Coordinates of C-alpha atoms and ligand atoms in Angstrom, one line a residue:
X83 CA 132.1 164.3 86.7
X84 CA 129.3 166.0 88.7
X85 CA 129.3 166.1 92.5
X86 CA 126.2 166.2 94.7
X87 CA 125.7 169.9 95.6
X88 CA 127.1 171.0 98.8
X89 CA 124.5 171.2 101.5
X90 CA 124.3 174.4 103.5
X91 CA 124.0 173.7 107.2
X92 CA 121.0 175.1 109.0
X93 CA 122.1 176.9 112.2
X94 CA 120.0 176.5 115.3
X95 CA 120.2 176.7 119.1
X96 CA 118.5 173.3 119.8
X97 CA 120.2 171.1 122.4
X98 CA 121.0 168.2 120.1
X99 CA 121.6 170.2 117.0
X100 CA 125.0 170.3 115.3
X101 CA 125.2 173.4 113.1
X102 CA 127.4 171.4 110.6
X103 CA 124.7 168.8 110.1
X104 CA 122.5 168.1 107.1
X105 CA 118.8 167.7 107.3
X106 CA 117.3 164.4 106.1
X107 CA 115.0 166.1 103.5
X108 CA 117.9 168.1 102.0
X109 CA 120.0 165.0 101.6
X110 CA 117.1 163.1 100.0
X111 CA 116.5 165.9 97.6
X112 CA 120.1 166.0 96.6
X113 CA 120.3 162.3 96.1
X114 CA 117.2 162.2 93.9
X115 CA 118.5 165.0 91.8
X116 CA 121.9 163.3 91.4
X117 CA 120.6 159.9 90.3
X118 CA 119.5 159.2 86.7
X119 CA 117.3 156.1 86.3
X120 CA 118.9 153.1 84.4
X121 CA 118.0 153.4 80.8
X122 CA 118.8 149.7 79.8
X123 CA 115.7 147.6 79.3
X124 CA 115.0 143.9 79.1
X125 CA 112.1 142.1 77.5
X126 CA 110.5 139.8 80.1
X127 CA 107.8 137.2 79.9
X128 CA 104.9 138.3 82.1
X129 CA 105.3 135.5 84.6
X130 CA 108.9 136.6 85.3
X131 CA 108.1 140.2 85.5
X132 CA 106.7 140.2 89.1
X133 CA 108.4 143.0 91.1
X134 CA 110.2 144.4 88.2
X135 CA 109.7 148.0 87.0
X136 CA 108.0 148.7 83.7
X137 CA 110.2 150.6 81.2
X138 CA 107.3 151.6 78.9
X139 CA 103.6 152.3 79.3
X140 CA 101.5 149.2 78.5
X141 CA 98.5 150.1 76.3
X142 CA 95.5 147.8 75.9
X143 CA 94.7 146.6 72.3
X144 CA 91.3 145.3 73.4
X145 CA 88.3 146.3 75.5
X146 CA 87.9 144.3 78.8
X147 CA 85.3 143.0 78.8
X148 CA 85.2 142.7 75.1
X149 CA 81.3 142.7 75.0
X150 CA 78.5 143.6 77.3
X151 CA 77.9 140.5 79.4
X152 CA 76.1 139.2 82.4
X153 CA 77.4 139.6 86.0
X154 CA 75.0 136.9 87.2
X155 CA 73.2 133.7 86.3
X156 CA 69.7 134.6 85.2
X157 CA 67.7 135.8 82.2
X158 CA 68.5 138.6 79.7
X159 CA 65.4 140.7 79.0
X160 CA 64.5 144.0 77.4
X161 CA 64.1 146.7 80.1
X162 CA 60.9 147.8 78.5
X163 CA 59.4 144.4 79.4
X164 CA 60.0 144.8 83.2
X165 CA 56.7 145.1 85.1
X166 CA 56.2 148.3 87.0
X167 CA 54.0 146.3 89.4
X168 CA 52.5 142.9 89.6
X169 CA 54.2 140.2 87.4
X170 CA 54.8 139.5 83.8
X171 CA 55.4 136.3 81.9
X172 CA 58.0 136.1 79.2
X173 CA 58.9 133.3 76.8
X174 CA 62.4 131.8 77.0
X175 CA 63.8 131.4 73.5
X176 CA 67.4 130.2 74.1
X177 CA 70.6 130.4 76.1
X178 CA 73.7 132.5 76.2
X179 CA 76.6 130.7 77.8
X180 CA 80.0 132.2 78.7
X181 CA 81.9 131.6 75.5
X182 CA 78.9 130.5 73.5
X183 CA 76.6 133.5 72.7
X184 CA 72.9 133.3 71.7
X185 CA 72.9 134.5 68.2
X186 CA 69.3 135.6 68.0
X187 CA 67.6 138.7 69.2
X188 CA 65.5 139.2 72.4
X189 CA 62.3 140.8 71.1
X190 CA 59.5 142.1 73.3
X191 CA 57.8 139.4 75.4
X192 CA 60.8 137.1 75.2
X193 CA 63.8 136.3 77.4
X194 CA 67.1 134.4 77.0
X195 CA 68.6 132.2 79.7
X196 CA 72.1 133.6 80.5
X197 CA 75.1 132.5 82.5
X198 CA 77.7 134.7 84.3
X199 CA 80.0 136.0 81.5
X200 CA 77.5 135.2 78.8
X201 CA 77.2 137.9 76.1
X202 CA 74.1 140.1 76.4
X203 CA 72.0 139.2 73.3
X204 CA 70.8 141.9 70.9
X205 CA 67.6 143.5 72.1
X206 CA 68.3 142.8 75.8
X207 CA 69.8 145.3 78.2
X208 CA 68.9 143.9 81.7
X209 CA 69.5 140.7 83.7
X210 CA 67.0 139.3 86.1
X211 CA 68.8 136.9 88.4
X212 CA 67.5 133.4 88.5
X213 CA 66.5 133.6 92.2
X214 CA 64.0 136.3 91.3
X215 CA 62.2 134.3 88.5
X216 CA 59.8 131.4 88.4
X217 CA 60.5 129.1 85.4
X218 CA 57.9 126.6 84.1
X219 CA 59.0 125.0 80.8
X220 CA 59.7 127.9 78.5
X221 CA 57.5 130.3 80.5
X222 CA 59.3 132.8 82.8
X223 CA 57.5 134.8 85.4
X224 CA 59.2 137.9 86.9
X225 CA 57.9 140.4 89.4
X226 CA 58.4 144.2 89.9
X227 CA 61.2 146.1 91.5
X228 CA 63.9 145.6 88.9
X229 CA 66.1 148.3 87.4
X230 CA 66.8 148.7 83.7
X231 CA 70.5 147.8 83.0
X232 CA 71.0 145.8 86.2
X233 CA 73.7 143.1 86.5
X234 CA 75.2 144.0 83.1
X235 CA 78.9 144.5 82.8
X236 CA 79.5 147.0 80.0
X237 CA 82.1 146.6 77.3
X238 CA 85.4 148.3 78.3
X239 CA 84.3 149.1 81.9
X240 CA 87.5 147.5 83.3
X241 CA 89.9 148.5 80.5
X242 CA 89.2 150.6 77.4
X243 CA 91.0 149.7 74.2
X244 CA 93.8 152.3 73.6
X245 CA 94.1 153.2 77.3
X246 CA 97.3 152.9 79.3
X247 CA 96.7 149.9 81.6
X248 CA 100.0 150.1 83.4
X249 CA 102.3 153.1 83.4
X250 CA 106.0 153.2 82.9
X251 CA 107.8 153.3 86.2
X252 CA 105.3 151.1 88.0
X253 CA 106.4 148.1 90.1
X254 CA 104.7 145.0 88.8
X255 CA 102.6 143.4 91.5
X256 CA 100.6 140.2 91.3
X257 CA 97.4 142.0 90.1
X258 CA 99.5 143.5 87.3
X259 CA 100.6 140.1 86.1
X260 CA 97.0 139.1 85.8
X261 CA 96.0 142.4 84.2
X262 CA 98.7 142.0 81.5
X263 CA 97.3 138.6 80.8
X264 CA 93.8 140.1 80.7
X265 CA 94.8 142.4 77.9
X266 CA 96.6 139.6 76.1
X267 CA 100.1 140.8 76.7
X268 CA 102.7 138.0 77.1
X269 CA 105.9 140.0 77.4
X270 CA 106.8 143.5 78.8
X271 CA 109.7 145.9 78.6
X272 CA 111.3 146.3 82.0
X273 CA 114.1 148.3 83.3
X274 CA 117.3 146.3 83.8
X275 CA 117.7 145.5 87.5
X276 CA 120.5 147.4 89.1
X277 CA 123.5 145.4 90.2
X278 CA 124.3 146.4 93.8
X279 CA 127.6 145.5 95.4
X280 CA 127.6 145.4 99.2
X281 CA 130.2 144.8 101.9
X282 CA 131.1 145.3 105.5
X283 CA 134.2 146.9 106.9
X284 CA 135.9 146.2 110.2
X285 CA 138.7 144.2 111.8
X286 CA 136.4 143.0 114.5
X287 CA 133.9 141.3 112.1
X288 CA 133.8 137.5 112.1
X289 CA 131.9 135.1 109.8
X290 CA 129.2 132.8 111.1
X291 CA 130.9 129.6 112.3
X292 CA 134.1 131.4 113.3
X293 CA 135.1 131.7 117.0
X294 CA 134.6 135.2 118.5
X295 CA 137.6 136.5 120.3
X296 CA 137.3 139.3 122.9
X297 CA 135.8 142.3 121.1
X298 CA 134.8 140.5 118.0
X299 CA 131.3 140.5 116.6
X300 CA 129.6 138.5 113.9
X301 CA 129.1 140.5 110.7
X302 CA 125.3 141.0 110.8
X303 CA 125.1 144.1 108.5
X304 CA 125.9 142.1 105.4
X305 CA 123.0 139.8 106.3
X306 CA 120.5 142.7 106.9
X307 CA 121.8 144.5 103.8
X308 CA 121.4 141.3 101.8
X309 CA 117.8 140.9 103.0
X310 CA 116.8 144.5 102.4
X311 CA 118.4 144.5 98.9
X312 CA 116.8 141.3 98.0
X313 CA 113.4 142.6 98.9
X314 CA 114.0 145.7 96.8
X315 CA 114.5 143.5 93.8
X316 CA 118.0 144.2 92.7
X317 CA 120.9 141.9 91.6
X318 CA 123.1 141.2 94.6
X319 CA 126.9 141.2 94.5
X320 CA 128.2 140.2 98.0
X321 CA 131.8 141.5 98.3
X322 CA 132.3 140.1 101.8
X323 CA 134.2 141.7 104.7
X324 CA 136.9 144.2 104.1
X325 CA 139.6 144.6 106.8
X326 CA 140.5 148.1 108.1
X327 CA 143.5 148.3 105.8
X328 CA 144.1 151.1 103.3
X329 CA 145.0 148.9 100.4
X330 CA 142.2 146.3 101.0
X331 CA 139.6 149.1 101.2
X332 CA 140.9 150.8 98.0
X333 CA 141.0 147.5 96.1
X334 CA 137.5 146.5 97.2
X335 CA 136.0 149.9 96.3
X336 CA 137.5 150.1 92.9
X337 CA 136.6 146.4 92.1
X338 CA 133.0 147.0 93.2
X339 CA 132.6 150.2 91.2
X340 CA 133.7 148.4 88.1
X341 CA 131.0 145.7 88.3
X342 CA 128.1 147.4 90.0
X343 CA 125.6 150.2 89.4
X344 CA 125.7 151.0 93.1
X345 CA 127.9 150.1 96.0
X346 CA 126.7 149.9 99.6
X347 CA 129.3 149.8 102.4
X348 CA 128.7 149.5 106.1
X349 CA 131.0 150.8 108.7
X350 CA 134.0 153.0 108.7
X351 CA 132.0 156.1 107.6
X352 CA 133.0 158.1 110.7
X353 CA 136.5 159.5 111.0
X354 CA 138.0 157.1 113.5
X355 CA 141.7 156.0 113.2
X356 CA 140.8 152.8 111.4
X357 CA 138.3 154.3 109.1
X358 CA 139.8 154.4 105.6
X359 CA 136.6 154.8 103.8
X360 CA 136.8 158.6 103.9
X361 CA 140.2 159.0 102.4
X362 CA 139.8 156.2 99.9
X363 CA 136.6 157.8 98.6
X364 CA 138.2 161.1 98.2
X365 CA 141.0 159.4 96.2
X366 CA 138.8 157.2 94.0
X367 CA 135.7 159.3 93.4
X368 CA 133.5 162.2 94.2
X369 CA 131.9 161.5 97.4
X370 CA 130.4 163.9 100.0
X371 CA 130.4 163.2 103.7
X372 CA 127.3 164.3 105.5
X373 CA 126.8 164.5 109.2
X374 CA 123.1 163.9 109.2
X375 CA 120.7 165.7 111.6
X376 CA 119.1 162.3 112.4
X377 CA 119.1 159.6 115.0
X378 CA 120.3 157.0 114.6
X379 CA 122.7 157.2 111.7
X380 CA 124.7 160.4 111.9
X381 CA 127.6 159.8 109.4
X382 CA 126.6 159.2 105.7
X383 CA 128.7 159.2 102.6
X384 CA 127.1 159.6 99.2
X385 CA 128.5 160.1 95.7
X386 CA 130.1 158.3 92.8
X387 CA 133.1 156.2 92.0
X388 CA 133.4 155.9 88.2
X389 CA 129.8 155.0 87.0
X390 CA 128.7 153.5 90.3
X391 CA 126.7 155.3 93.0
X392 CA 128.3 155.0 96.4
X393 CA 126.6 154.8 99.8
X394 CA 128.8 154.7 102.9
X395 CA 126.5 153.8 105.8
X396 CA 127.3 153.8 109.5
X397 CA 128.4 150.5 111.1
X398 CA 126.0 150.2 114.0
X399 CA 123.4 147.5 113.2
X400 CA 120.3 149.7 113.7
X401 CA 121.9 152.7 112.0
X402 CA 122.8 150.7 108.9
X403 CA 119.1 149.6 108.6
X404 CA 117.6 153.0 109.3
X405 CA 119.9 154.8 106.8
X406 CA 119.3 152.0 104.2
X407 CA 115.5 152.4 104.5
X408 CA 115.6 156.2 104.5
X409 CA 118.3 156.9 101.9
X410 CA 119.4 153.9 100.0
X411 CA 115.9 152.6 99.3
X412 CA 114.5 155.8 97.7
X413 CA 117.8 156.2 95.8
X414 CA 117.8 152.7 94.4
X415 CA 114.1 153.0 93.6
X416 CA 114.9 156.0 91.5
X417 CA 117.9 154.2 89.9
X418 CA 115.6 151.2 89.1
X419 CA 113.2 153.5 87.3
X420 CA 110.3 153.6 89.8
X421 CA 108.1 156.6 89.8
X422 CA 107.1 156.2 93.4
X423 CA 110.3 156.3 95.5
X424 CA 109.1 157.6 98.9
X425 CA 107.6 155.3 101.6
X426 CA 104.1 155.7 102.8
X427 CA 103.7 157.4 106.2
X428 CA 100.6 157.9 108.3
X429 CA 99.5 159.6 111.5
X430 CA 98.7 157.3 114.4
X431 CA 98.1 157.7 118.1
X432 CA 101.1 157.1 120.3
X433 CA 100.5 154.5 123.1
X434 CA 103.5 155.2 125.3
X435 CA 105.4 158.4 126.2
X436 CA 108.7 159.0 124.3
X437 CA 111.8 160.9 125.5
X438 CA 113.5 163.1 122.8
X439 CA 115.8 166.1 122.7
X440 CA 115.1 168.7 119.9
X441 CA 117.7 169.0 117.2
X442 CA 117.6 165.7 115.2
X443 CA 115.0 163.8 113.2
X444 CA 114.5 160.5 115.0
X445 CA 113.5 157.2 113.6
X446 CA 112.4 155.2 116.6
X447 CA 111.3 151.6 116.4
X448 CA 107.6 151.1 116.9
X449 CA 104.9 148.4 117.0
X450 CA 101.7 149.2 115.2
X451 CA 98.8 147.4 116.8
X452 CA 95.1 148.0 117.3
X453 CA 93.9 148.8 120.8
X454 CA 90.9 147.0 122.5
X455 CA 88.5 149.1 120.5
X456 CA 90.2 148.3 117.2
X457 CA 91.8 151.7 116.9
X458 CA 95.4 151.6 115.5
X459 CA 98.0 152.8 117.8
X460 CA 101.8 152.6 118.0
X461 CA 103.9 151.4 120.9
X462 CA 107.7 152.0 121.3
X463 CA 109.9 148.9 121.4
X464 CA 111.7 150.4 124.4
X465 CA 115.6 150.7 124.3
X466 CA 116.5 152.7 121.2
X467 CA 120.3 152.3 121.2
X468 CA 121.8 152.0 117.7
X469 CA 123.4 148.7 118.6
X470 CA 120.0 147.1 119.7
X471 CA 119.1 145.1 116.7
X472 CA 116.3 143.3 118.6
X473 CA 114.5 146.7 118.6
X474 CA 114.3 146.5 114.8
X475 CA 113.3 142.8 114.9
X476 CA 110.4 143.4 117.3
X477 CA 109.2 146.5 115.4
X478 CA 107.0 146.7 112.4
X479 CA 107.4 150.5 111.7
X480 CA 109.4 153.5 112.3
X481 CA 108.0 156.2 114.6
X482 CA 109.2 159.5 113.0
X483 CA 109.8 162.3 115.4
X484 CA 110.4 165.7 113.8
X485 CA 113.7 167.4 114.4
X486 CA 112.2 170.3 116.4
X487 CA 110.2 168.0 118.7
X488 CA 111.0 167.4 122.4
X489 CA 109.4 164.7 124.6
X490 CA 106.1 163.3 123.4
X491 CA 103.2 162.3 125.6
X492 CA 101.1 159.2 125.3
X493 CA 98.0 160.0 123.3
X494 CA 99.7 162.4 120.9
X495 CA 99.6 161.8 117.1
X496 CA 102.9 160.8 115.5
X497 CA 103.8 159.8 112.0
X498 CA 104.7 156.1 111.4
X499 CA 106.3 154.4 108.4
X500 CA 105.4 150.7 108.2
X501 CA 108.5 148.6 107.2
X502 CA 106.6 146.5 104.7
X503 CA 105.1 149.7 103.3
X504 CA 102.7 149.8 100.4
X505 CA 103.7 149.2 96.8
Ligands
AMP736 P1 132.0 151.8 112.6 O1 131.0 152.5 111.9 O2 132.9 151.0 111.7 O3 132.8 152.7 113.5 O4 131.2 150.7 113.5 C1 130.4 151.2 114.6 C2 129.9 150.0 115.4 O5 129.2 149.1 114.6 C3 131.0 149.2 116.0 O6 130.6 148.8 117.3 C4 131.1 148.0 115.1 O7 131.7 146.9 115.7 C5 129.7 147.8 114.7 N1 129.7 147.2 113.3 C6 130.3 147.7 112.2 N2 130.1 146.9 111.2 C7 129.4 145.8 111.6 C8 128.8 144.7 111.0 N3 129.0 144.4 109.7 N4 128.1 143.8 111.7 C9 127.8 144.1 113.0 N5 128.3 145.2 113.7 C10 129.1 146.0 113.0
MG737 MG1 134.7 150.0 111.8

């Protein structure tokens, strides 16, 4: 069994820097190198393929469009008949409808009435839109100022026969569903969706509907995990709440590892007295514990139990979401066969000042919003405690502050990562 390579700490004298900590970029690199994409594939009807990942390139068997055709309602003419100045009168000899072509030829001095999508008749290469013509019986008068080849959609200018229309490793979005239909493909080979087991650990956790005794909290992590996993497009296996009991933890982890491709656990990743995650993982699998140089979300466990990937996330409600977005999301994207695994980030002007000590990469919660002039800028949500879930709820992006950075003034440029991201 392989083990994620050990990560060498990066010593530094920064205030908040722990010399035994691991940089986010290093952890991400190790994770990506450790994970092999699922090789099982399923054949899926196009309509059911939305949000799945393509297992093979899809090649077009046809040109789209299949013939040169008109982009407008008007008249198909030969470019050589267009007047350089003044007007010319042509004779209308027939009609080319979408789906019902004109089977004659357009010879000099003649024109054919044509509808949008109608095949360009032989001899014609130009469309004059109907608004630019005067029609009187079968006489058609057109003026100057037209360009040879105008308003013609050429065969294959959307898709060329033989070309890859959709590459392996792409997430299927609504436009892709339409595109597959455009090239006449009814079924596609997709990567089997990963089965992801998830659970919460903690004696203080209560289910919704139960009474909270002193010190109890409702188990919110299993709900945010459920939502984030669902949006990723994996199969969900909810393993419930596991009590801080050595045998319960061992039983839950080994059961999850048998039925899932990946296991996500929240809580118990630190080394408190009631945290059995650490020792159980060492016993059952090969898992590394990383003290991440990030805020929030310091402790992180990653490795394997049997054939399942294992992610041990911190218990604090914000930390669990931040570590899920930053580590579990790209890892699962790789597992599910996606080529693009990293989120889109962009530079934006900061609207409020932010306090920060150097030494950790911070993922603060931000609100991206245009200012009065329509320029995009980012506001902080205020309190950034790792227990303040309302800060995640009010935010629409992370503000990413580099490890080395100290306080940041309003007006400076910062990187943001929108939660919804781009596909
Ligand atoms: P832990 O990582 O288990 O030490 O938990 C850290 C903090 O997160 C504690 O305040 C826990 O009560 C809280 N916490 C842990 N798991 C959950 C959960 N599933 N839902 C809400 N809060 C949690
Ligand atoms: Mg706990």
